[in-house]
Each structure stands twice: as structure tokens, then as C-alpha cells.
mmCIF file of N, CA and C in Angstrom:
data_model
loop_
_atom_site.group_PDB
_atom_site.id
_atom_site.type_symbol
_atom_site.label_atom_id
_atom_site.label_comp_id
_atom_site.label_asym_id
_atom_site.label_seq_id
_atom_site.Cartn_x
_atom_site.Cartn_y
_atom_site.Cartn_z
ATOM 1 N N UNK R 856 -14.301 14.175 28.437
ATOM 2 C CA UNK R 856 -13.478 15.245 28.926
ATOM 3 C C UNK R 856 -12.082 15.073 28.349
ATOM 4 N N UNK R 857 -11.551 16.137 27.767
ATOM 5 C CA UNK R 857 -10.255 16.067 27.125
ATOM 6 C C UNK R 857 -9.121 16.224 28.214
ATOM 7 N N UNK R 858 -8.129 15.340 28.175
ATOM 8 C CA UNK R 858 -7.038 15.392 29.028
ATOM 9 C C UNK R 858 -6.085 16.474 28.537
ATOM 10 N N UNK R 859 -5.488 17.285 29.416
ATOM 11 C CA UNK R 859 -4.601 18.307 29.037
ATOM 12 C C UNK R 859 -3.239 18.111 29.702
ATOM 13 N N UNK R 860 -2.159 18.621 29.150
ATOM 14 C CA UNK R 860 -0.904 18.549 29.774
ATOM 15 C C UNK R 860 -0.747 19.718 30.817
ATOM 16 N N UNK R 861 0.230 19.488 31.674
ATOM 17 C CA UNK R 861 0.411 20.471 32.704
ATOM 18 C C UNK R 861 1.898 20.825 32.896
ATOM 19 N N UNK R 862 2.194 21.500 33.974
ATOM 20 C CA UNK R 862 3.555 21.957 34.184
ATOM 21 C C UNK R 862 4.520 20.811 34.385
ATOM 22 N N UNK R 863 4.100 19.694 34.913
ATOM 23 C CA UNK R 863 4.998 18.523 35.090
ATOM 24 C C UNK R 863 5.340 17.912 33.728
ATOM 25 N N UNK R 864 4.356 17.933 32.797
ATOM 26 C CA UNK R 864 4.615 17.402 31.460
ATOM 27 C C UNK R 864 5.626 18.291 30.779
ATOM 28 N N UNK R 865 5.504 19.599 30.982
ATOM 29 C CA UNK R 865 6.450 20.504 30.397
ATOM 30 C C UNK R 865 7.834 20.370 30.990
ATOM 31 N N UNK R 866 7.938 20.152 32.246
ATOM 32 C CA UNK R 866 9.201 19.907 32.964
ATOM 33 C C UNK R 866 9.901 18.653 32.462
ATOM 34 N N UNK R 867 9.124 17.542 32.350
ATOM 35 C CA UNK R 867 9.727 16.323 31.947
ATOM 36 C C UNK R 867 10.115 16.394 30.481
ATOM 37 N N UNK R 868 9.330 17.076 29.663
ATOM 38 C CA UNK R 868 9.714 17.344 28.260
ATOM 39 C C UNK R 868 10.975 18.143 28.092
ATOM 40 N N UNK R 869 11.075 19.146 29.025
ATOM 41 C CA UNK R 869 12.326 20.001 29.003
ATOM 42 C C UNK R 869 13.557 19.166 29.406
ATOM 43 N N UNK R 870 13.335 18.233 30.310
ATOM 44 C CA UNK R 870 14.447 17.420 30.703
ATOM 45 C C UNK R 870 14.847 16.409 29.562
ATOM 46 N N UNK R 871 13.899 15.941 28.862
ATOM 47 C CA UNK R 871 14.177 15.069 27.702
ATOM 48 C C UNK R 871 14.961 15.911 26.691
ATOM 49 N N UNK R 872 14.585 17.119 26.402
ATOM 50 C CA UNK R 872 15.331 18.001 25.453
ATOM 51 C C UNK R 872 16.718 18.282 25.981
ATOM 52 N N UNK R 873 16.810 18.636 27.264
ATOM 53 C CA UNK R 873 18.152 18.978 27.838
ATOM 54 C C UNK R 873 19.126 17.769 27.675
ATOM 55 N N UNK R 874 18.655 16.578 27.933
ATOM 56 C CA UNK R 874 19.491 15.460 27.864
ATOM 57 C C UNK R 874 19.844 15.107 26.462
ATOM 58 N N UNK R 875 18.894 15.218 25.542
ATOM 59 C CA UNK R 875 19.068 14.886 24.133
ATOM 60 C C UNK R 875 20.080 15.866 23.576
ATOM 61 N N UNK R 876 19.931 17.149 23.827
ATOM 62 C CA UNK R 876 20.873 18.165 23.336
ATOM 63 C C UNK R 876 22.294 17.950 23.921
ATOM 64 N N UNK R 877 22.346 17.564 25.236
ATOM 65 C CA UNK R 877 23.631 17.448 25.908
ATOM 66 C C UNK R 877 24.518 16.271 25.314
ATOM 67 N N UNK R 878 23.797 15.263 24.716
ATOM 68 C CA UNK R 878 24.578 14.191 24.115
ATOM 69 C C UNK R 878 24.646 14.330 22.608
ATOM 70 N N UNK R 879 24.120 15.474 22.120
ATOM 71 C CA UNK R 879 24.316 15.749 20.719
ATOM 72 C C UNK R 879 23.353 14.981 19.793
ATOM 73 N N UNK R 880 22.233 14.580 20.264
ATOM 74 C CA UNK R 880 21.242 13.812 19.480
ATOM 75 C C UNK R 880 20.241 14.706 18.937
ATOM 76 N N UNK R 881 19.885 14.550 17.634
ATOM 77 C CA UNK R 881 18.816 15.330 17.023
ATOM 78 C C UNK R 881 17.442 14.792 17.353
ATOM 79 N N UNK R 882 16.409 15.616 17.187
ATOM 80 C CA UNK R 882 15.031 15.173 17.370
ATOM 81 C C UNK R 882 14.691 14.039 16.353
ATOM 82 N N UNK R 883 15.267 14.168 15.156
ATOM 83 C CA UNK R 883 15.030 13.171 14.139
ATOM 84 C C UNK R 883 15.592 11.763 14.601
ATOM 85 N N UNK R 884 16.789 11.736 15.130
ATOM 86 C CA UNK R 884 17.460 10.542 15.571
ATOM 87 C C UNK R 884 16.667 9.927 16.731
ATOM 88 N N UNK R 885 16.256 10.700 17.703
ATOM 89 C CA UNK R 885 15.472 10.185 18.812
ATOM 90 C C UNK R 885 14.127 9.661 18.301
ATOM 91 N N UNK R 886 13.512 10.406 17.362
ATOM 92 C CA UNK R 886 12.244 9.961 16.821
ATOM 93 C C UNK R 886 12.388 8.599 16.096
ATOM 94 N N UNK R 887 13.461 8.512 15.246
ATOM 95 C CA UNK R 887 13.737 7.232 14.561
ATOM 96 C C UNK R 887 13.861 6.059 15.545
ATOM 97 N N UNK R 888 14.622 6.252 16.644
ATOM 98 C CA UNK R 888 14.818 5.197 17.604
ATOM 99 C C UNK R 888 13.519 4.851 18.353
ATOM 100 N N UNK R 889 12.613 5.813 18.390
ATOM 101 C CA UNK R 889 11.379 5.512 19.075
ATOM 102 C C UNK R 889 10.242 5.142 18.100
ATOM 103 N N UNK R 890 10.536 5.227 16.807
ATOM 104 C CA UNK R 890 9.499 4.873 15.764
ATOM 105 C C UNK R 890 8.529 6.027 15.698
ATOM 106 N N UNK R 891 8.968 7.325 15.867
ATOM 107 C CA UNK R 891 8.132 8.441 15.853
ATOM 108 C C UNK R 891 8.702 9.501 14.898
ATOM 109 N N UNK R 892 7.906 10.502 14.564
ATOM 110 C CA UNK R 892 8.427 11.587 13.736
ATOM 111 C C UNK R 892 9.077 12.513 14.660
ATOM 112 N N UNK R 893 9.953 13.412 14.114
ATOM 113 C CA UNK R 893 10.600 14.434 14.917
ATOM 114 C C UNK R 893 9.560 15.446 15.503
ATOM 115 N N UNK R 894 8.456 15.566 14.752
ATOM 116 C CA UNK R 894 7.375 16.466 15.303
ATOM 117 C C UNK R 894 6.779 15.945 16.601
ATOM 118 N N UNK R 895 6.636 14.652 16.689
ATOM 119 C CA UNK R 895 6.085 14.023 17.879
ATOM 120 C C UNK R 895 7.073 14.274 19.035
ATOM 121 N N UNK R 896 8.391 14.086 18.772
ATOM 122 C CA UNK R 896 9.410 14.362 19.753
ATOM 123 C C UNK R 896 9.328 15.795 20.209
ATOM 124 N N UNK R 897 9.220 16.667 19.294
ATOM 125 C CA UNK R 897 9.057 18.099 19.497
ATOM 126 C C UNK R 897 7.888 18.369 20.454
ATOM 127 N N UNK R 898 6.762 17.756 20.211
ATOM 128 C CA UNK R 898 5.582 17.926 21.040
ATOM 129 C C UNK R 898 5.812 17.383 22.503
ATOM 130 N N UNK R 899 6.498 16.304 22.571
ATOM 131 C CA UNK R 899 6.890 15.762 23.942
ATOM 132 C C UNK R 899 7.717 16.775 24.641
ATOM 133 N N UNK R 900 8.776 17.303 23.977
ATOM 134 C CA UNK R 900 9.734 18.182 24.600
ATOM 135 C C UNK R 900 9.103 19.496 25.026
ATOM 136 N N UNK R 901 8.101 19.969 24.303
ATOM 137 C CA UNK R 901 7.418 21.201 24.655
ATOM 138 C C UNK R 901 6.325 21.021 25.673
ATOM 139 N N UNK R 902 6.044 19.721 25.981
ATOM 140 C CA UNK R 902 4.958 19.437 26.999
ATOM 141 C C UNK R 902 3.618 19.540 26.354
ATOM 142 N N UNK R 903 3.519 19.588 24.997
ATOM 143 C CA UNK R 903 2.192 19.618 24.326
ATOM 144 C C UNK R 903 1.481 18.304 24.416
ATOM 145 N N UNK R 904 2.292 17.226 24.355
ATOM 146 C CA UNK R 904 1.777 15.895 24.442
ATOM 147 C C UNK R 904 2.395 15.203 25.659
ATOM 148 N N UNK R 905 1.588 14.519 26.419
ATOM 149 C CA UNK R 905 2.024 13.775 27.606
ATOM 150 C C UNK R 905 2.772 12.533 27.199
ATOM 151 N N UNK R 906 3.854 12.237 27.836
ATOM 152 C CA UNK R 906 4.669 11.080 27.567
ATOM 153 C C UNK R 906 4.190 9.932 28.540
ATOM 154 N N UNK R 907 3.858 8.768 27.954
ATOM 155 C CA UNK R 907 3.418 7.678 28.788
ATOM 156 C C UNK R 907 4.650 7.104 29.541
ATOM 157 N N UNK R 908 4.372 6.374 30.640
ATOM 158 C CA UNK R 908 5.460 5.851 31.384
ATOM 159 C C UNK R 908 6.317 4.876 30.563
ATOM 160 N N UNK R 909 5.585 4.017 29.792
ATOM 161 C CA UNK R 909 6.346 3.096 28.898
ATOM 162 C C UNK R 909 7.256 3.815 27.944
ATOM 163 N N UNK R 910 6.787 4.866 27.329
ATOM 164 C CA UNK R 910 7.562 5.650 26.363
ATOM 165 C C UNK R 910 8.705 6.325 27.068
ATOM 166 N N UNK R 911 8.440 6.843 28.299
ATOM 167 C CA UNK R 911 9.493 7.514 29.038
ATOM 168 C C UNK R 911 10.682 6.561 29.424
ATOM 169 N N UNK R 912 10.267 5.291 29.752
ATOM 170 C CA UNK R 912 11.309 4.262 30.031
ATOM 171 C C UNK R 912 12.141 4.044 28.833
ATOM 172 N N UNK R 913 11.490 4.003 27.641
ATOM 173 C CA UNK R 913 12.204 3.789 26.432
ATOM 174 C C UNK R 913 13.131 4.979 26.080
ATOM 175 N N UNK R 914 12.634 6.175 26.384
ATOM 176 C CA UNK R 914 13.469 7.378 26.127
ATOM 177 C C UNK R 914 14.636 7.369 27.076
ATOM 178 N N UNK R 915 14.441 6.988 28.329
ATOM 179 C CA UNK R 915 15.574 6.961 29.321
ATOM 180 C C UNK R 915 16.633 5.988 28.854
ATOM 181 N N UNK R 916 16.226 4.805 28.315
ATOM 182 C CA UNK R 916 17.232 3.853 27.874
ATOM 183 C C UNK R 916 18.035 4.432 26.638
ATOM 184 N N UNK R 917 17.329 5.061 25.754
ATOM 185 C CA UNK R 917 18.026 5.624 24.532
ATOM 186 C C UNK R 917 18.961 6.769 24.974
ATOM 187 N N UNK R 918 18.477 7.624 25.901
ATOM 188 C CA UNK R 918 19.338 8.751 26.357
ATOM 189 C C UNK R 918 20.336 8.372 27.440
ATOM 190 N N UNK R 919 20.363 7.097 27.867
ATOM 191 C CA UNK R 919 21.248 6.587 28.795
ATOM 192 C C UNK R 919 21.267 7.285 30.088
ATOM 193 N N UNK R 920 20.034 7.437 30.629
ATOM 194 C CA UNK R 920 19.796 7.969 31.975
ATOM 195 C C UNK R 920 18.832 7.098 32.731
ATOM 196 N N UNK R 921 18.881 7.174 33.995
ATOM 197 C CA UNK R 921 17.924 6.463 34.899
ATOM 198 C C UNK R 921 16.591 7.166 34.734
ATOM 199 N N UNK R 922 15.521 6.482 34.930
ATOM 200 C CA UNK R 922 14.139 7.054 34.751
ATOM 201 C C UNK R 922 13.976 8.233 35.804
ATOM 202 N N UNK R 923 14.622 8.131 36.961
ATOM 203 C CA UNK R 923 14.568 9.172 37.983
ATOM 204 C C UNK R 923 15.072 10.545 37.494
ATOM 205 N N UNK R 924 15.952 10.559 36.501
ATOM 206 C CA UNK R 924 16.456 11.785 35.967
ATOM 207 C C UNK R 924 15.389 12.706 35.533
ATOM 208 N N UNK R 925 14.229 12.214 35.069
ATOM 209 C CA UNK R 925 13.140 13.015 34.609
ATOM 210 C C UNK R 925 12.249 13.557 35.731
ATOM 211 N N UNK R 926 12.378 12.948 36.934
ATOM 212 C CA UNK R 926 11.472 13.255 38.053
ATOM 213 C C UNK R 926 12.193 13.973 39.203
ATOM 214 N N UNK R 927 13.496 13.886 39.220
ATOM 215 C CA UNK R 927 14.274 14.416 40.367
ATOM 216 C C UNK R 927 13.905 15.878 40.636
ATOM 217 N N UNK R 928 13.404 16.109 41.870
ATOM 218 C CA UNK R 928 13.085 17.447 42.298
ATOM 219 C C UNK R 928 11.717 17.888 41.965
ATOM 220 N N UNK R 929 10.935 17.123 41.245
ATOM 221 C CA UNK R 929 9.542 17.462 40.885
ATOM 222 C C UNK R 929 8.626 17.116 42.107
ATOM 223 N N UNK R 930 7.915 18.081 42.551
ATOM 224 C CA UNK R 930 7.051 17.902 43.707
ATOM 225 C C UNK R 930 5.666 17.449 43.145
ATOM 226 N N UNK R 931 5.084 16.421 43.794
ATOM 227 C CA UNK R 931 3.786 15.991 43.347
ATOM 228 C C UNK R 931 2.665 16.653 44.184
ATOM 229 N N UNK R 932 1.456 16.638 43.599
ATOM 230 C CA UNK R 932 0.312 17.200 44.334
ATOM 231 C C UNK R 932 0.369 18.668 44.431
ATOM 232 N N UNK R 933 -0.553 19.200 45.259
ATOM 233 C CA UNK R 933 -0.602 20.661 45.469
ATOM 234 C C UNK R 933 0.342 20.973 46.551
ATOM 235 N N UNK R 934 1.050 22.115 46.365
ATOM 236 C CA UNK R 934 1.987 22.529 47.404
ATOM 237 C C UNK R 934 1.274 23.434 48.369
ATOM 238 N N UNK R 935 1.726 23.379 49.641
ATOM 239 C CA UNK R 935 1.183 24.279 50.617
ATOM 240 C C UNK R 935 1.855 25.616 50.581
ATOM 241 N N UNK R 936 1.064 26.707 50.853
ATOM 242 C CA UNK R 936 1.747 27.978 50.945
ATOM 243 C C UNK R 936 2.775 28.055 52.011
ATOM 244 N N UNK R 937 3.821 28.767 51.744
ATOM 245 C CA UNK R 937 4.877 28.958 52.789
ATOM 246 C C UNK R 937 6.225 29.278 52.162
ATOM 247 N N UNK R 938 7.219 28.914 52.862
ATOM 248 C CA UNK R 938 8.595 29.195 52.480
ATOM 249 C C UNK R 938 9.289 28.038 51.807
ATOM 250 N N UNK R 939 8.547 27.139 51.215
ATOM 251 C CA UNK R 939 9.150 25.954 50.488
ATOM 252 C C UNK R 939 10.098 26.371 49.456
ATOM 253 N N UNK R 940 11.133 25.689 49.316
ATOM 254 C CA UNK R 940 12.112 25.995 48.221
ATOM 255 C C UNK R 940 11.462 25.740 46.896
ATOM 256 N N UNK R 941 11.671 26.668 46.014
ATOM 257 C CA UNK R 941 11.150 26.387 44.598
ATOM 258 C C UNK R 941 12.259 25.792 43.794
ATOM 259 N N UNK R 942 11.946 25.182 42.668
ATOM 260 C CA UNK R 942 12.933 24.607 41.730
ATOM 261 C C UNK R 942 13.681 25.694 41.042
ATOM 262 N N UNK R 943 14.503 25.278 40.107
ATOM 263 C CA UNK R 943 15.261 26.216 39.336
ATOM 264 C C UNK R 943 14.372 27.122 38.524
ATOM 265 N N UNK R 944 14.678 28.379 38.358
ATOM 266 C CA UNK R 944 13.855 29.281 37.558
ATOM 267 C C UNK R 944 13.737 28.723 36.136
ATOM 268 N N UNK R 945 12.645 29.086 35.435
ATOM 269 C CA UNK R 945 12.471 28.641 34.027
ATOM 270 C C UNK R 945 13.675 28.918 33.082
ATOM 271 N N UNK R 946 14.238 30.040 33.314
ATOM 272 C CA UNK R 946 15.364 30.459 32.433
ATOM 273 C C UNK R 946 16.507 29.471 32.467
ATOM 274 N N UNK R 947 16.698 28.747 33.572
ATOM 275 C CA UNK R 947 17.792 27.826 33.700
ATOM 276 C C UNK R 947 17.576 26.681 32.807
ATOM 277 N N UNK R 948 16.372 26.026 32.855
ATOM 278 C CA UNK R 948 16.093 24.879 31.916
ATOM 279 C C UNK R 948 16.013 25.362 30.492
ATOM 280 N N UNK R 949 15.549 26.615 30.274
ATOM 281 C CA UNK R 949 15.522 27.133 28.901
ATOM 282 C C UNK R 949 16.955 27.173 28.345
ATOM 283 N N UNK R 950 17.837 27.721 29.165
ATOM 284 C CA UNK R 950 19.306 27.901 28.723
ATOM 285 C C UNK R 950 19.936 26.532 28.535
ATOM 286 N N UNK R 951 19.641 25.629 29.446
ATOM 287 C CA UNK R 951 20.283 24.298 29.440
ATOM 288 C C UNK R 951 19.730 23.481 28.313
ATOM 289 N N UNK R 952 18.687 23.871 27.690
ATOM 290 C CA UNK R 952 18.054 23.174 26.551
ATOM 291 C C UNK R 952 18.615 23.585 25.265
ATOM 292 N N UNK R 953 19.582 24.533 25.275
ATOM 293 C CA UNK R 953 20.195 24.957 23.944
ATOM 294 C C UNK R 953 21.675 24.461 23.959
ATOM 295 N N UNK R 954 22.149 24.141 22.784
ATOM 296 C CA UNK R 954 23.559 23.772 22.621
ATOM 297 C C UNK R 954 24.515 24.850 23.154
ATOM 298 N N UNK R 955 24.231 26.079 22.901
ATOM 299 C CA UNK R 955 25.068 27.168 23.333
ATOM 300 C C UNK R 955 25.112 27.264 24.894
ATOM 301 N N UNK R 956 23.933 27.081 25.465
ATOM 302 C CA UNK R 956 23.833 27.129 26.946
ATOM 303 C C UNK R 956 24.619 26.072 27.564
ATOM 304 N N UNK R 957 24.572 24.846 27.075
ATOM 305 C CA UNK R 957 25.361 23.703 27.570
ATOM 306 C C UNK R 957 26.799 23.957 27.369
ATOM 307 N N UNK R 958 27.167 24.411 26.184
ATOM 308 C CA UNK R 958 28.597 24.698 25.940
ATOM 309 C C UNK R 958 29.150 25.777 26.897
ATOM 310 N N UNK R 959 28.357 26.837 27.096
ATOM 311 C CA UNK R 959 28.785 27.856 28.010
ATOM 312 C C UNK R 959 29.000 27.398 29.444
ATOM 313 N N UNK R 960 28.088 26.616 29.922
ATOM 314 C CA UNK R 960 28.163 26.013 31.263
ATOM 315 C C UNK R 960 29.354 25.105 31.353
ATOM 316 N N UNK R 961 29.509 24.223 30.432
ATOM 317 C CA UNK R 961 30.649 23.240 30.482
ATOM 318 C C UNK R 961 31.922 23.993 30.416
ATOM 319 N N UNK R 962 32.079 24.996 29.544
ATOM 320 C CA UNK R 962 33.333 25.708 29.455
ATOM 321 C C UNK R 962 33.601 26.534 30.708
ATOM 322 N N UNK R 963 32.551 27.254 31.154
ATOM 323 C CA UNK R 963 32.709 28.069 32.355
ATOM 324 C C UNK R 963 33.131 27.213 33.572
ATOM 325 N N UNK R 964 32.577 26.047 33.744
ATOM 326 C CA UNK R 964 32.821 25.147 34.825
ATOM 327 C C UNK R 964 34.370 24.757 34.827
ATOM 328 N N UNK R 965 34.969 24.733 33.674
ATOM 329 C CA UNK R 965 36.373 24.367 33.529
ATOM 330 C C UNK R 965 37.309 25.503 33.987
ATOM 331 N N UNK R 966 36.788 26.685 34.193
ATOM 332 C CA UNK R 966 37.652 27.792 34.559
ATOM 333 C C UNK R 966 37.798 27.808 36.110
ATOM 334 N N UNK R 967 39.011 27.680 36.555
ATOM 335 C CA UNK R 967 39.236 27.533 37.997
ATOM 336 C C UNK R 967 39.475 28.894 38.678
ATOM 337 N N UNK R 968 40.015 29.841 37.964
ATOM 338 C CA UNK R 968 40.295 31.167 38.587
ATOM 339 C C UNK R 968 39.067 31.959 38.914
ATOM 340 N N UNK R 969 38.822 32.304 40.188
ATOM 341 C CA UNK R 969 37.624 33.136 40.515
ATOM 342 C C UNK R 969 37.698 34.478 39.873
ATOM 343 N N UNK R 970 38.852 35.039 39.639
ATOM 344 C CA UNK R 970 39.008 36.386 39.015
ATOM 345 C C UNK R 970 38.553 36.308 37.630
ATOM 346 N N UNK R 971 38.988 35.268 36.884
ATOM 347 C CA UNK R 971 38.550 35.084 35.498
ATOM 348 C C UNK R 971 37.081 34.811 35.404
ATOM 349 N N UNK R 972 36.567 34.023 36.277
ATOM 350 C CA UNK R 972 35.109 33.732 36.314
ATOM 351 C C UNK R 972 34.290 35.061 36.498
ATOM 352 N N UNK R 973 34.736 35.866 37.475
ATOM 353 C CA UNK R 973 34.084 37.138 37.748
ATOM 354 C C UNK R 973 34.136 38.049 36.507
ATOM 355 N N UNK R 974 35.261 38.101 35.859
ATOM 356 C CA UNK R 974 35.444 38.923 34.671
ATOM 357 C C UNK R 974 34.485 38.511 33.565
ATOM 358 N N UNK R 975 34.286 37.183 33.373
ATOM 359 C CA UNK R 975 33.397 36.672 32.355
ATOM 360 C C UNK R 975 31.948 37.053 32.697
ATOM 361 N N UNK R 976 31.581 36.955 33.917
ATOM 362 C CA UNK R 976 30.214 37.322 34.363
ATOM 363 C C UNK R 976 30.019 38.780 34.080
ATOM 364 N N UNK R 977 30.990 39.645 34.392
ATOM 365 C CA UNK R 977 30.863 41.019 34.132
ATOM 366 C C UNK R 977 30.744 41.346 32.585
ATOM 367 N N UNK R 978 31.515 40.652 31.870
ATOM 368 C CA UNK R 978 31.458 40.848 30.385
ATOM 369 C C UNK R 978 30.086 40.436 29.880
ATOM 370 N N UNK R 979 29.567 39.351 30.257
ATOM 371 C CA UNK R 979 28.236 38.845 29.780
ATOM 372 C C UNK R 979 27.145 39.809 30.274
ATOM 373 N N UNK R 980 27.261 40.312 31.458
ATOM 374 C CA UNK R 980 26.293 41.283 31.962
ATOM 375 C C UNK R 980 26.298 42.550 31.160
ATOM 376 N N UNK R 981 27.499 43.029 30.852
ATOM 377 C CA UNK R 981 27.658 44.225 29.986
ATOM 378 C C UNK R 981 27.090 44.026 28.623
ATOM 379 N N UNK R 982 27.329 42.886 28.018
ATOM 380 C CA UNK R 982 26.797 42.591 26.745
ATOM 381 C C UNK R 982 25.249 42.488 26.700
ATOM 382 N N UNK R 983 24.696 41.901 27.770
ATOM 383 C CA UNK R 983 23.239 41.782 27.909
ATOM 384 C C UNK R 983 22.572 43.157 28.092
ATOM 385 N N UNK R 984 23.221 44.004 28.899
ATOM 386 C CA UNK R 984 22.736 45.347 29.097
ATOM 387 C C UNK R 984 22.797 46.114 27.834
ATOM 388 N N UNK R 985 23.878 46.007 27.065
ATOM 389 C CA UNK R 985 24.031 46.690 25.787
ATOM 390 C C UNK R 985 22.941 46.234 24.750
ATOM 391 N N UNK R 986 22.745 44.901 24.697
ATOM 392 C CA UNK R 986 21.752 44.411 23.827
ATOM 393 C C UNK R 986 20.330 44.849 24.137
ATOM 394 N N UNK R 987 20.051 44.881 25.456
ATOM 395 C CA UNK R 987 18.773 45.378 25.920
ATOM 396 C C UNK R 987 18.540 46.840 25.530
ATOM 397 N N UNK R 988 19.562 47.583 25.696
ATOM 398 C CA UNK R 988 19.471 49.066 25.316
ATOM 399 C C UNK R 988 19.254 49.194 23.803
ATOM 400 N N UNK R 989 19.941 48.400 23.054
ATOM 401 C CA UNK R 989 19.789 48.427 21.570
ATOM 402 C C UNK R 989 18.402 48.111 21.142
ATOM 403 N N UNK R 990 17.818 47.052 21.757
ATOM 404 C CA UNK R 990 16.480 46.602 21.480
ATOM 405 C C UNK R 990 15.424 47.696 21.906
ATOM 406 N N UNK R 991 15.596 48.343 23.035
ATOM 407 C CA UNK R 991 14.784 49.338 23.417
ATOM 408 C C UNK R 991 14.825 50.545 22.545
ATOM 409 N N UNK R 992 15.973 50.908 22.070
ATOM 410 C CA UNK R 992 16.120 51.963 21.141
ATOM 411 C C UNK R 992 15.459 51.684 19.808
ATOM 412 N N UNK R 993 15.599 50.447 19.353
ATOM 413 C CA UNK R 993 14.941 50.080 18.074
ATOM 414 C C UNK R 993 13.432 50.138 18.196
ATOM 415 N N UNK R 994 12.907 49.725 19.403
ATOM 416 C CA UNK R 994 11.428 49.782 19.550
ATOM 417 C C UNK R 994 10.960 51.259 19.620
ATOM 418 N N UNK R 995 11.749 52.123 20.235
ATOM 419 C CA UNK R 995 11.338 53.561 20.267
ATOM 420 C C UNK R 995 11.307 54.139 18.926
ATOM 421 N N UNK R 996 12.232 53.773 17.983
ATOM 422 C CA UNK R 996 12.320 54.303 16.691
ATOM 423 C C UNK R 996 11.264 53.791 15.702
ATOM 424 N N UNK R 997 10.641 52.692 16.036
ATOM 425 C CA UNK R 997 9.602 52.149 15.137
ATOM 426 C C UNK R 997 8.229 52.523 15.430
#
């Protein structure tokens, strides 16, 4: 029976990527330090390959985080139906896995004025709405 990866593997891989990107390390560099190819690092980060505990400990040392960083907030086993709090939506980890997303969050967090913060949110919302309208128009014309 073939073992397959699951949502926890994807979440841990996403956290590896988020941390690696946040410290400015390439997949090649992490792979070299682990004795792996960048493709193997890529597979770990996408959750396509499961990361062993020993390898995860090694990754944590290289990325200078505690091993708990990769597990914080992950619920084990099957969850019961109800009003349990869910984790962050997938788009949050997707955004935080990109250099631009990290830069945006860091820069935005440095802005103290609520008025300026609100203006930035309005600007970004307007740009996203405009981009969506442009994409929809392009799809209708093709």
C-alpha cells in the first residue's frame, strides 16, 4: 500500500517555505545544506513528499526555528463537527510564502497611522477590483 501525503504535510511544507523565504534563503541553498536537490526541497514545500522527523529537525536548525514552529496550531486526528475555530485561510499562507507578501506585511506593520493603513487597504482593494474586471473583460473577448 502506497503512503500518500495529506493536508498536514502540505501545511508543514508551507511553513518550511514561509520561513525559508522570510530569511531570504533559496531552495538551492537549503537543499545544499541538507544534501538534497532544490527539486526535493520543492517537493517538501509543496507537500508532495513527506518530511521525516529527523529531516524536519535538521531543517529547523538550518532555518533557526524551534521544531514547534512547524506544528503550532495544527490539530491532530479527526475533528469533531461544531464551532471549532479553524486555522488561517489558505490564502494567508500562500501570501506569506512569497517575498512580496512578506515585504507587504512587514512594511504595512510599520505604519502606525490608522488613517494611512485604511487608505492603503482601500487602494489595494480598488486595484484588485480593477484587475478582476480587466481579467473578466479579457475572458469575454476571447
